[in-house]
């Protein structure tokens, strides 16, 4: 149905009285609800005849312009794009006025932006605190690591959402400055009002591609948002979970390696004989040379239970003695272990004797100078040129946990090695901090380890000695020094290596203890992480403050659909009751004139509007401060009515109702005689100021 005047449906002309501004000479009063039927709109079917085809938008718009006039040909003196609407009583109009104060708006916008920035900084602080706290934990279990990942992921998602919301808020602020600064088509206006959506920004860039400044601004804003998303996405790359060299220590059942024998086949069900144990112990010592030896600092670090190392050193050199440290394993993680505070020490005392005969290793019996200066002989068994032979006494022992080891060092002219015979006593201590039987090292096994460097599992005929020969190039030959102390130091290292390697390969046994669980640690690149997190907060602050300062010069309307609909009323009201299913592109085609967001002024009263006759605001200018209340003419009436009421005594409510009823009855009778024009009652007469400044009434 299409609205039309019942008495006369001809299109209005520029000289028609119905299109003059209300209050002009000869101008009838706008139609009011409740007036006579002859002045009301009636509806009839549109004069468009179609077959089965759908009526096009152009046909609807053409018919609308034919009946009511095109937007670009509106009669002079009428507010552009404004349709006539019934006036509201002055008492209702006055509370609808609002005063625009740029300083108050600046405070409001600042508070809105500050709250979002404060949320961002809280999330940034929580993220930095979480990463810092977890980075101080040297070993993190898998459960803790999962919790850390969940926390940081949630915080970064929250940061992304809040910063994205802040950027959208900044776009909502700036859009009012944009649409007031230049003229736009309805389609551009519609897209600019939706620039909080990046999809609509892309569409605006395409629609306004012929305008380089608009296209460039859209491109920069899209890149700016993409950069923000990228910066947040790379935050997790500045910290990561690495495999820890430590373990978590918790009470439970642990796996320790047996020390009651040296098992040649790693089978605890078969007790090995003595010869097999001796040969196995010697092999353990040889293999231990493939492990690095720690120092006193390494040992002190490894003994701290809160920071134990997985796969630490077998032996530790403490200058005057050697130490081996015993480990425990988690039955569920046999590849990892932690080293306990249980240790065993190897010490030595050595005496050296110069060799005077057989110095080149060409005979089995040598002659040396004893402590009294006399000659003595010693059977070294099998030897050879440039060789070092270790001979271990299996019966002539120096104590329950001590082994006597002789060393024959042949002459090597090339490196200055002198022919020497060393007599050393190597003592292996009890296991320190042992509290279970399976922690103990028996005396016999301690004695075997102490003399293992000379044991091979074969007794020398007619003696209780065993020997092993090392070439000069072997690490265990020790041909770089002629010192008795250095020789004892090397043999003690071999002894602790035997126990250390036995603690790696001997058969296991399960006992109560401290279970080692392997974990991770958080590695943080602080030089990248901290500037990135603080930079995100600074970026949001700069964008927010810039948008507020730019937008505050104009009225930033509330981001309410109702508030925006009120502003756009003149643009869509011209469609009348038609076009309820049109989309934004269709509606924008009903008006080809470019419009701008601005202010209509009437003295100290203003009206914010969107129209084609409004001048754009320069970049450095803004909207005037003051009162804003719809139609400027009504503001004048409101002001005059307010003064009149303030100067006259207030009638009683019953008197006001009686006078209003009489005026309505008179207006109804007058309306019938006014040929369809709006009735004029005593309270609804137009008021205008004369040349003398006094209010005058027009009939």
XYZ file of C-alpha atoms in Angstrom:
699
model
C 0.000 0.000 0.000
C 1.181 3.567 -0.725
C 0.336 6.596 1.477
C -1.407 9.522 -0.204
C -3.592 12.454 0.608
C -7.235 11.484 0.115
C -8.546 14.784 -1.211
C -5.733 15.350 -3.693
C -3.166 12.780 -4.789
C -1.286 15.020 -7.201
C 2.466 15.254 -6.596
C 3.562 18.235 -4.537
C 5.185 21.150 -6.278
C 7.822 23.559 -5.097
C 5.120 26.222 -4.630
C 2.723 24.028 -2.740
C 1.933 25.396 0.705
C 2.264 21.965 2.207
C 6.028 22.083 1.546
C 6.752 25.382 3.208
C 8.518 25.384 6.553
C 6.018 25.374 9.416
C 5.442 28.898 10.624
C 6.014 30.624 7.254
C 3.302 32.911 5.964
C 0.522 30.910 4.418
C 1.921 27.694 5.702
C -0.552 25.236 7.138
C 0.149 23.432 10.376
C 1.675 19.953 9.874
C -0.730 17.067 10.222
C -1.310 15.899 13.767
C -2.481 12.570 15.075
C -6.094 12.898 16.062
C -7.004 15.561 13.464
C -9.891 15.292 11.108
C -10.053 12.318 8.750
C -9.773 14.558 5.724
C -6.202 15.467 6.684
C -4.943 11.964 7.396
C -2.984 9.650 5.155
C -4.932 6.866 3.502
C -3.454 3.919 1.663
C -4.130 2.601 -1.799
C -2.440 0.044 -4.009
C 0.562 1.345 -5.968
C -0.211 2.116 -9.627
C 2.306 -0.456 -10.820
C 1.069 -3.254 -13.033
C 3.325 -6.272 -13.424
C 2.845 -9.748 -14.658
C 4.665 -12.585 -13.010
C 7.947 -10.615 -12.859
C 9.046 -8.964 -9.665
C 8.849 -5.188 -9.370
C 12.384 -3.837 -9.540
C 13.866 -1.429 -7.051
C 14.145 1.233 -9.757
C 10.391 0.942 -10.452
C 9.556 1.353 -6.760
C 11.888 4.327 -6.446
C 10.510 5.886 -9.606
C 6.954 5.535 -8.403
C 7.905 7.001 -5.049
C 9.557 10.018 -6.702
C 6.584 10.461 -9.023
C 4.188 10.647 -6.103
C 6.299 12.423 -3.466
C 9.187 14.037 -5.310
C 12.831 13.088 -5.714
C 15.303 13.786 -2.945
C 17.350 16.047 -5.216
C 14.257 18.052 -6.290
C 12.708 18.703 -2.898
C 10.925 22.054 -2.786
C 13.025 24.966 -1.514
C 12.730 25.864 2.123
C 12.142 22.313 3.332
C 14.682 20.434 5.493
C 16.447 18.070 3.061
C 15.316 14.461 3.309
C 13.024 15.339 6.209
C 9.458 13.963 6.033
C 6.627 15.707 7.826
C 5.930 14.184 11.188
C 3.476 14.960 13.977
C 4.758 17.302 16.601
C 5.132 16.200 20.190
C 3.886 18.376 23.018
C 6.408 20.868 24.296
C 6.462 19.270 27.721
C 7.651 16.041 26.139
C 10.059 17.666 23.682
C 12.041 19.556 26.284
C 13.392 16.486 28.224
C 14.616 15.079 24.877
C 17.140 17.888 24.473
C 20.760 17.085 25.244
C 23.723 19.368 25.704
C 26.927 18.532 23.876
C 30.029 19.249 25.930
C 33.302 18.186 24.249
C 35.094 18.056 27.597
C 32.492 15.752 29.120
C 32.519 13.559 25.987
C 36.328 13.415 26.133
C 36.144 12.142 29.707
C 33.539 9.535 28.740
C 35.553 8.264 25.786
C 38.735 8.226 27.833
C 37.111 6.136 30.578
C 35.812 3.631 28.028
C 39.215 3.314 26.389
C 41.083 3.258 29.701
C 39.024 0.348 31.018
C 39.887 -1.763 27.974
C 43.551 -0.766 28.197
C 43.580 -1.626 31.905
C 42.188 -5.091 31.116
C 44.966 -5.536 28.551
C 47.651 -4.586 31.060
C 46.179 -6.974 33.648
C 46.347 -9.808 31.103
C 49.883 -8.791 30.113
C 50.948 -8.769 33.764
C 49.327 -12.153 34.389
C 51.070 -13.628 31.344
C 54.488 -12.266 32.324
C 54.003 -13.424 35.915
C 52.975 -16.920 34.836
C 55.928 -17.333 32.494
C 58.344 -15.926 35.073
C 57.004 -18.179 37.835
C 57.201 -21.358 35.785
C 60.628 -20.451 34.421
C 61.969 -20.519 37.975
C 60.930 -24.172 38.368
C 63.916 -26.188 37.263
C 61.986 -29.369 36.534
C 58.300 -29.374 35.551
C 56.205 -32.524 35.409
C 54.014 -33.231 32.403
C 50.882 -32.388 34.432
C 52.347 -29.030 35.425
C 53.435 -28.388 31.865
C 49.914 -29.031 30.605
C 48.532 -26.630 33.205
C 51.091 -24.005 32.158
C 50.134 -24.381 28.501
C 46.443 -24.048 29.371
C 47.023 -20.880 31.417
C 49.213 -19.149 28.838
C 46.910 -20.128 25.971
C 43.876 -18.782 27.818
C 45.647 -15.536 28.701
C 46.850 -14.944 25.150
C 43.380 -15.669 23.754
C 41.936 -13.185 26.233
C 44.583 -10.650 25.229
C 43.735 -11.147 21.574
C 40.004 -10.739 22.190
C 40.433 -7.630 24.344
C 42.839 -5.913 21.941
C 40.597 -6.757 19.012
C 37.664 -5.257 20.912
C 39.751 -2.159 21.706
C 40.648 -1.719 18.038
C 36.974 -2.042 17.092
C 36.112 0.554 19.720
C 38.681 2.932 18.236
C 37.166 2.414 14.784
C 33.691 3.152 16.208
C 35.023 6.435 17.644
C 36.800 7.575 14.483
C 33.967 6.742 12.068
C 31.980 9.792 13.216
C 34.883 12.069 12.332
C 35.248 10.341 8.964
C 31.609 10.762 7.901
C 31.627 14.403 9.067
C 34.829 15.249 7.223
C 33.790 14.415 3.663
C 30.754 13.707 1.555
C 29.864 10.096 0.877
C 27.332 8.087 -1.009
C 24.794 6.201 1.038
C 26.647 2.962 0.382
C 29.938 4.445 1.599
C 28.153 5.913 4.608
C 26.661 2.535 5.463
C 30.037 0.798 5.152
C 31.862 3.514 7.119
C 29.422 3.127 9.999
C 30.414 -0.550 10.072
C 34.208 -0.204 9.935
C 34.493 -2.057 13.226
C 34.207 -5.113 10.948
C 37.295 -5.800 8.838
C 35.095 -7.425 6.202
C 33.174 -4.172 5.768
C 36.466 -2.274 5.646
C 37.540 -4.493 2.731
C 34.211 -3.844 1.015
C 34.583 -0.098 1.614
C 38.051 -0.195 0.048
C 36.542 -1.840 -3.033
C 33.545 0.504 -3.277
C 35.745 3.588 -2.796
C 38.616 2.298 -4.925
C 38.401 5.415 -7.079
C 39.220 7.529 -4.018
C 42.907 6.945 -3.215
C 42.784 8.405 0.282
C 39.879 6.167 1.333
C 41.449 3.096 -0.249
C 44.797 3.777 1.395
C 43.204 4.355 4.814
C 41.328 1.042 4.561
C 44.498 -0.767 3.526
C 46.507 0.717 6.400
C 43.813 -0.209 8.922
C 43.665 -3.808 7.670
C 47.463 -4.113 7.812
C 47.458 -2.548 11.266
C 44.981 -5.125 12.578
C 46.873 -7.959 10.913
C 50.099 -6.765 12.526
C 48.419 -6.752 15.931
C 47.196 -10.332 15.449
C 50.668 -11.385 14.280
C 52.410 -9.869 17.297
C 50.123 -11.732 19.669
C 50.607 -14.950 17.698
C 54.408 -14.820 17.998
C 54.354 -14.311 21.775
C 54.395 -18.113 22.426
C 57.497 -18.371 20.228
C 59.487 -16.413 22.811
C 59.129 -19.142 25.436
C 59.031 -22.913 25.157
C 59.275 -26.106 27.167
C 62.623 -27.849 26.855
C 63.653 -31.311 27.966
C 65.122 -30.916 31.440
C 68.396 -32.427 32.605
C 66.812 -32.857 36.012
C 64.041 -34.853 37.621
C 61.187 -34.453 40.046
C 61.825 -36.353 43.286
C 58.796 -37.975 44.925
C 58.545 -40.824 47.447
C 57.778 -44.221 45.982
C 59.339 -47.457 44.742
C 62.675 -47.001 43.045
C 65.030 -49.211 41.111
C 68.620 -49.456 42.324
C 71.411 -51.641 40.966
C 72.815 -54.379 43.151
C 76.343 -53.998 44.526
C 76.732 -57.393 46.234
C 78.570 -58.818 43.176
C 79.961 -57.837 39.806
C 77.732 -59.857 37.493
C 79.422 -60.800 34.183
C 76.135 -61.734 32.500
C 73.940 -59.192 34.265
C 72.035 -62.101 35.773
C 71.420 -61.914 39.509
C 70.019 -65.465 39.626
C 73.538 -66.896 39.161
C 76.186 -65.966 41.710
C 79.487 -65.487 39.805
C 82.746 -67.031 40.999
C 85.608 -64.862 42.175
C 87.646 -65.027 38.946
C 84.620 -63.929 36.905
C 83.917 -61.036 39.278
C 87.548 -59.897 39.094
C 87.556 -59.932 35.292
C 84.165 -58.163 35.182
C 85.353 -55.463 37.588
C 88.412 -54.823 35.394
C 86.151 -54.489 32.323
C 83.894 -51.981 34.140
C 86.930 -49.849 34.905
C 88.102 -49.871 31.302
C 84.655 -48.786 30.050
C 84.361 -46.020 32.657
C 87.092 -44.156 30.791
C 84.464 -43.263 28.154
C 82.608 -41.100 30.705
C 83.657 -37.605 31.623
C 84.855 -36.998 35.132
C 83.335 -34.204 37.184
C 84.949 -31.881 39.674
C 84.075 -30.666 43.145
C 81.616 -28.076 41.814
C 79.794 -30.676 39.735
C 79.501 -32.947 42.726
C 78.184 -30.172 44.953
C 75.547 -29.326 42.356
C 74.551 -32.947 41.875
C 74.165 -33.491 45.621
C 71.470 -30.777 45.868
C 68.247 -32.789 45.849
C 66.205 -29.853 44.534
C 68.342 -29.777 41.401
C 69.555 -33.252 40.639
C 70.978 -34.093 37.239
C 69.940 -36.929 35.003
C 72.853 -38.863 33.501
C 75.526 -37.111 35.552
C 79.199 -38.000 35.946
C 80.353 -41.470 36.988
C 83.276 -40.150 39.000
C 84.374 -36.860 40.518
C 87.937 -35.672 40.985
C 88.387 -33.960 44.338
C 92.211 -33.737 43.982
C 93.121 -35.793 47.067
C 90.460 -38.473 46.512
C 87.992 -39.736 43.950
C 84.192 -39.999 44.516
C 81.523 -42.053 42.831
C 77.825 -41.231 43.227
C 75.039 -43.827 43.198
C 71.839 -43.360 41.215
C 68.239 -44.508 41.434
C 65.818 -45.044 38.583
C 62.089 -44.705 38.143
C 60.729 -48.173 37.216
C 58.372 -46.485 34.753
C 61.147 -44.380 33.191
C 64.217 -46.596 33.107
C 65.941 -44.295 30.635
C 66.161 -41.521 33.224
C 67.684 -41.555 36.674
C 68.729 -39.208 39.383
C 71.907 -39.283 41.397
C 71.407 -39.514 45.142
C 73.586 -38.239 47.969
C 74.967 -41.759 48.496
C 78.677 -41.754 47.627
C 81.829 -43.848 48.035
C 85.398 -42.480 48.119
C 88.694 -43.948 46.905
C 91.930 -42.805 48.559
C 95.558 -43.866 48.104
C 99.059 -43.964 49.544
C 101.943 -44.695 47.173
C 105.699 -45.194 47.302
C 108.020 -45.117 44.261
C 111.255 -47.066 43.674
C 113.722 -46.477 40.803
C 114.312 -49.507 38.566
C 117.954 -50.237 37.776
C 117.700 -53.467 35.766
C 115.048 -54.534 33.242
C 114.173 -50.903 32.589
C 113.059 -51.552 29.022
C 110.563 -54.292 29.889
C 112.619 -57.001 28.254
C 112.573 -59.352 31.257
C 109.976 -60.559 33.798
C 112.186 -59.942 36.860
C 113.449 -56.465 37.519
C 115.825 -54.945 40.050
C 114.953 -51.782 41.930
C 116.384 -49.724 44.771
C 114.471 -50.260 47.991
C 113.977 -47.704 50.720
C 117.253 -48.581 52.382
C 119.249 -48.000 49.169
C 119.815 -51.691 48.535
C 118.862 -53.704 45.494
C 115.689 -55.782 45.483
C 114.053 -57.903 42.828
C 110.423 -58.095 41.788
C 108.644 -60.429 39.370
C 106.409 -58.326 37.132
C 105.102 -61.247 35.080
C 104.423 -60.286 31.491
C 105.638 -56.881 30.386
C 107.075 -55.268 27.281
C 108.800 -52.190 25.880
C 106.989 -48.839 26.500
C 104.394 -50.631 28.598
C 102.928 -50.111 32.051
C 102.103 -53.229 34.061
C 99.727 -53.244 37.065
C 100.112 -56.148 39.531
C 97.399 -56.649 42.163
C 97.987 -58.736 45.309
C 94.970 -60.984 45.933
C 96.096 -62.218 49.368
C 98.589 -59.685 50.702
C 95.953 -57.062 51.403
C 96.239 -53.833 53.337
C 92.797 -53.984 54.966
C 89.236 -55.317 54.544
C 88.437 -52.648 51.921
C 91.991 -52.052 50.655
C 93.987 -53.504 47.766
C 97.742 -53.442 47.234
C 98.660 -52.593 43.645
C 102.194 -52.611 42.195
C 102.993 -50.682 39.008
C 105.995 -51.222 36.764
C 106.658 -48.306 34.436
C 109.241 -48.944 31.700
C 111.584 -46.367 30.333
C 110.328 -44.233 27.433
C 113.127 -41.874 26.298
C 110.861 -39.924 23.915
C 108.665 -38.381 26.623
C 110.995 -38.508 29.601
C 109.262 -41.407 31.373
C 111.651 -43.008 33.875
C 111.671 -46.693 34.795
C 109.846 -46.829 38.146
C 108.193 -49.351 40.454
C 105.223 -48.017 42.494
C 103.749 -49.672 45.599
C 100.212 -48.293 46.260
C 97.489 -49.047 48.795
C 94.026 -48.166 47.407
C 91.212 -47.955 49.949
C 87.489 -47.858 49.121
C 85.212 -46.297 51.772
C 81.790 -47.356 52.998
C 78.788 -45.966 51.152
C 77.823 -42.656 52.750
C 74.129 -41.984 53.560
C 73.146 -45.611 52.971
C 69.995 -46.497 54.947
C 68.898 -49.797 53.336
C 70.834 -53.097 52.976
C 70.650 -52.817 49.186
C 72.573 -49.542 49.427
C 75.610 -51.209 50.954
C 78.869 -52.162 49.218
C 80.325 -55.371 50.770
C 83.996 -55.406 51.836
C 85.004 -58.006 49.272
C 83.465 -56.076 46.376
C 85.118 -52.882 47.680
C 88.484 -54.685 47.731
C 87.961 -56.012 44.183
C 87.119 -52.522 42.918
C 90.176 -51.009 44.624
C 92.569 -53.420 42.852
C 90.560 -53.936 39.645
C 93.136 -52.198 37.468
C 95.527 -55.160 37.881
C 92.928 -57.967 37.949
C 92.201 -60.184 34.982
C 90.699 -63.285 36.563
C 93.869 -65.421 36.103
C 96.295 -66.095 38.944
C 100.081 -65.946 38.223
C 101.657 -69.374 38.740
C 103.102 -69.946 42.212
C 101.930 -66.477 43.368
C 98.780 -64.732 44.596
C 99.090 -61.984 42.039
C 97.260 -60.931 38.871
C 98.440 -58.381 36.364
C 97.380 -56.329 33.352
C 99.585 -54.579 30.849
C 98.748 -51.250 29.097
C 100.528 -49.737 26.133
C 102.093 -46.318 26.545
C 99.381 -44.717 24.398
C 96.566 -45.943 26.659
C 95.027 -43.480 29.112
C 95.497 -45.944 31.954
C 99.232 -46.295 31.269
C 99.855 -42.950 32.921
C 103.280 -42.420 31.380
C 103.115 -38.633 31.526
C 104.279 -38.446 35.147
C 106.913 -40.088 37.350
C 105.121 -39.036 40.597
C 103.931 -41.647 43.104
C 100.940 -39.447 44.007
C 99.883 -39.194 40.368
C 100.098 -42.991 40.056
C 97.845 -43.473 43.109
C 95.441 -40.820 41.750
C 95.092 -42.757 38.464
C 94.477 -46.124 40.183
C 91.843 -44.552 42.497
C 90.056 -43.116 39.458
C 89.927 -46.619 37.958
C 88.483 -47.994 41.215
C 85.667 -45.426 41.449
C 84.953 -45.977 37.755
C 84.344 -49.670 38.482
C 81.659 -48.847 41.067
C 80.165 -46.063 38.952
C 79.708 -48.282 35.930
C 78.423 -51.157 38.060
C 75.738 -48.742 39.221
C 74.710 -48.433 35.569
C 74.639 -52.041 34.356
C 74.344 -54.388 37.355
C 71.016 -56.208 37.839
C 68.319 -53.984 39.396
C 66.285 -54.421 42.554
C 63.129 -52.555 43.640
C 63.225 -50.837 47.028
C 61.440 -47.923 48.749
C 63.020 -44.573 47.960
C 62.686 -41.286 46.126
C 61.285 -41.782 42.631
C 62.800 -39.638 39.897
C 60.340 -38.377 37.283
C 61.796 -36.713 34.246
C 60.294 -33.369 33.282
C 60.842 -30.160 31.395
C 61.773 -26.584 32.071
C 60.544 -23.322 30.579
C 63.099 -21.549 28.440
C 62.315 -17.839 27.975
C 63.969 -15.363 25.645
C 63.405 -12.395 27.898
C 64.943 -9.856 25.499
C 62.159 -10.615 23.034
C 59.340 -11.604 25.394
C 59.215 -8.529 27.656
C 59.446 -5.858 24.919
C 56.783 -7.693 22.924
C 54.319 -7.857 25.820
C 54.888 -4.255 26.872
C 54.755 -3.152 23.234
C 51.272 -4.629 22.841
C 50.021 -2.578 25.771
C 51.692 0.559 24.425
C 50.261 -0.073 20.951
C 46.707 -0.255 22.274
C 47.219 2.880 24.362
C 48.488 4.881 21.371
C 45.646 3.711 19.093
C 43.008 4.420 21.744
C 44.279 7.891 22.612
C 44.691 8.834 18.943
C 41.141 7.761 18.093
C 39.708 9.626 21.092
C 41.522 12.869 20.317
C 40.538 12.720 16.637
C 36.889 11.803 17.226
C 36.177 14.103 20.175
C 35.800 17.165 17.947
C 32.462 15.798 16.695
C 29.551 14.151 18.450
C 30.350 10.490 18.973
C 26.929 8.954 19.110
C 26.226 5.977 21.288
C 26.884 2.647 19.567
C 23.237 1.742 19.910
C 21.182 0.527 16.975
C 18.316 2.757 18.119
C 20.520 5.851 18.373
C 21.976 5.275 14.910
C 18.530 4.524 13.505
C 17.325 7.898 14.838
C 20.177 9.619 13.005
C 19.482 7.811 9.738
C 15.727 8.359 9.913
C 15.681 11.073 7.221
C 17.469 8.759 4.787
C 15.121 5.810 5.095
C 11.835 7.539 5.986
C 11.513 8.718 2.413
C 10.722 5.112 1.434
C 7.481 5.338 3.359
C 5.938 1.977 4.168
C 7.768 0.301 1.271
C 11.035 -1.590 1.104
C 10.882 -3.479 4.396
C 12.998 -6.309 2.954
C 15.542 -4.178 1.114
C 19.181 -4.613 2.032
C 21.671 -1.819 2.535
C 22.839 -1.771 -1.076
C 19.252 -1.502 -2.338
C 18.384 1.341 0.013
C 21.576 3.196 -0.906
C 20.462 3.220 -4.556
C 17.354 5.274 -3.726
C 19.549 8.369 -3.263
C 22.451 9.234 -5.525
C 23.344 12.463 -3.760
C 26.325 12.340 -1.426
C 25.593 13.171 2.200
C 27.585 14.230 5.219
C 27.181 14.021 8.988
C 26.879 17.485 10.495
C 24.915 20.079 12.438
C 21.988 22.309 11.574
C 21.979 25.456 13.712
C 19.264 27.797 14.948
C 20.790 30.288 17.308
C 22.096 28.505 20.347
C 20.116 25.371 19.517
C 21.411 22.708 17.133
C 20.272 19.565 15.427
C 22.663 16.784 14.422
C 21.702 15.275 11.107
C 22.842 13.523 7.921
C 22.094 15.476 4.753
C 23.392 16.619 1.411
C 23.113 20.315 2.219
C 25.329 20.154 5.313
C 28.879 21.379 4.951
C 31.657 18.931 5.898
C 33.683 19.707 8.992
C 37.309 20.507 8.389
C 39.850 18.161 9.920
C 40.825 20.612 12.648
C 37.254 21.840 13.324
C 34.395 20.201 15.178
C 30.754 20.417 16.167
C 29.659 23.405 18.247
C 28.962 22.892 21.910
C 25.431 23.572 23.123
C 21.934 22.158 23.198
C 20.779 19.645 20.570
C 17.067 18.897 20.273
C 15.552 17.714 17.029
C 13.831 20.441 14.991
C 15.315 23.945 15.530
C 11.849 25.542 15.289
C 10.610 23.427 18.121
C 13.550 24.449 20.287
C 12.460 28.072 19.889
C 8.958 27.097 20.935
C 10.273 25.086 23.856
C 12.342 28.022 25.025
C 9.407 30.453 24.664
C 6.992 28.053 26.322
C 9.394 27.567 29.184
C 9.660 31.321 29.754
C 5.890 31.777 29.565
C 5.237 29.052 32.064
C 7.920 30.411 34.370
C 6.374 33.936 34.257
C 2.737 32.894 34.720
C 1.075 31.248 37.730
C 0.698 27.537 37.365
C -2.942 26.492 36.924
C -4.296 23.514 38.696
C -4.257 20.149 36.983
C -8.047 20.031 36.686
C -8.040 23.480 35.098
C -5.397 22.399 32.598
C -7.365 19.310 31.624
C -10.560 21.339 31.172
C -8.843 23.940 28.994
C -7.184 21.218 26.899
C -10.526 19.459 26.304
C -12.219 22.694 25.197
C -9.298 23.505 22.889
C -9.477 20.082 21.288
C -13.208 20.409 20.623
C -12.666 23.808 19.067
C -9.779 22.483 16.997
C -11.873 19.598 15.684
C -14.638 21.967 14.519
C -12.040 24.302 13.004
C -10.384 21.444 11.195
C -13.580 20.608 9.327
C -13.698 24.169 8.075
C -10.033 24.396 7.103
C -10.333 22.196 4.016
C -8.310 19.303 5.388
C -5.601 21.341 7.081
C -4.479 20.694 10.648
C -6.731 22.118 13.400
C -5.501 25.004 15.439
C -6.266 24.954 19.153
C -5.379 27.540 21.695
C -2.444 25.474 22.946
C -1.285 24.506 19.442
C -1.087 27.853 17.686
C 2.206 28.679 16.015
C 4.298 31.144 17.941
C 6.764 33.444 16.230
C 8.869 36.319 17.482
C 8.042 39.683 15.956
C 10.428 42.498 15.163
C 10.071 43.713 18.742
C 11.168 40.320 20.068
C 7.759 39.482 21.543
C 5.962 36.213 20.837
C 3.148 36.448 18.314
C 0.527 33.919 17.405
C -0.404 33.014 13.843
C -3.809 31.577 13.021
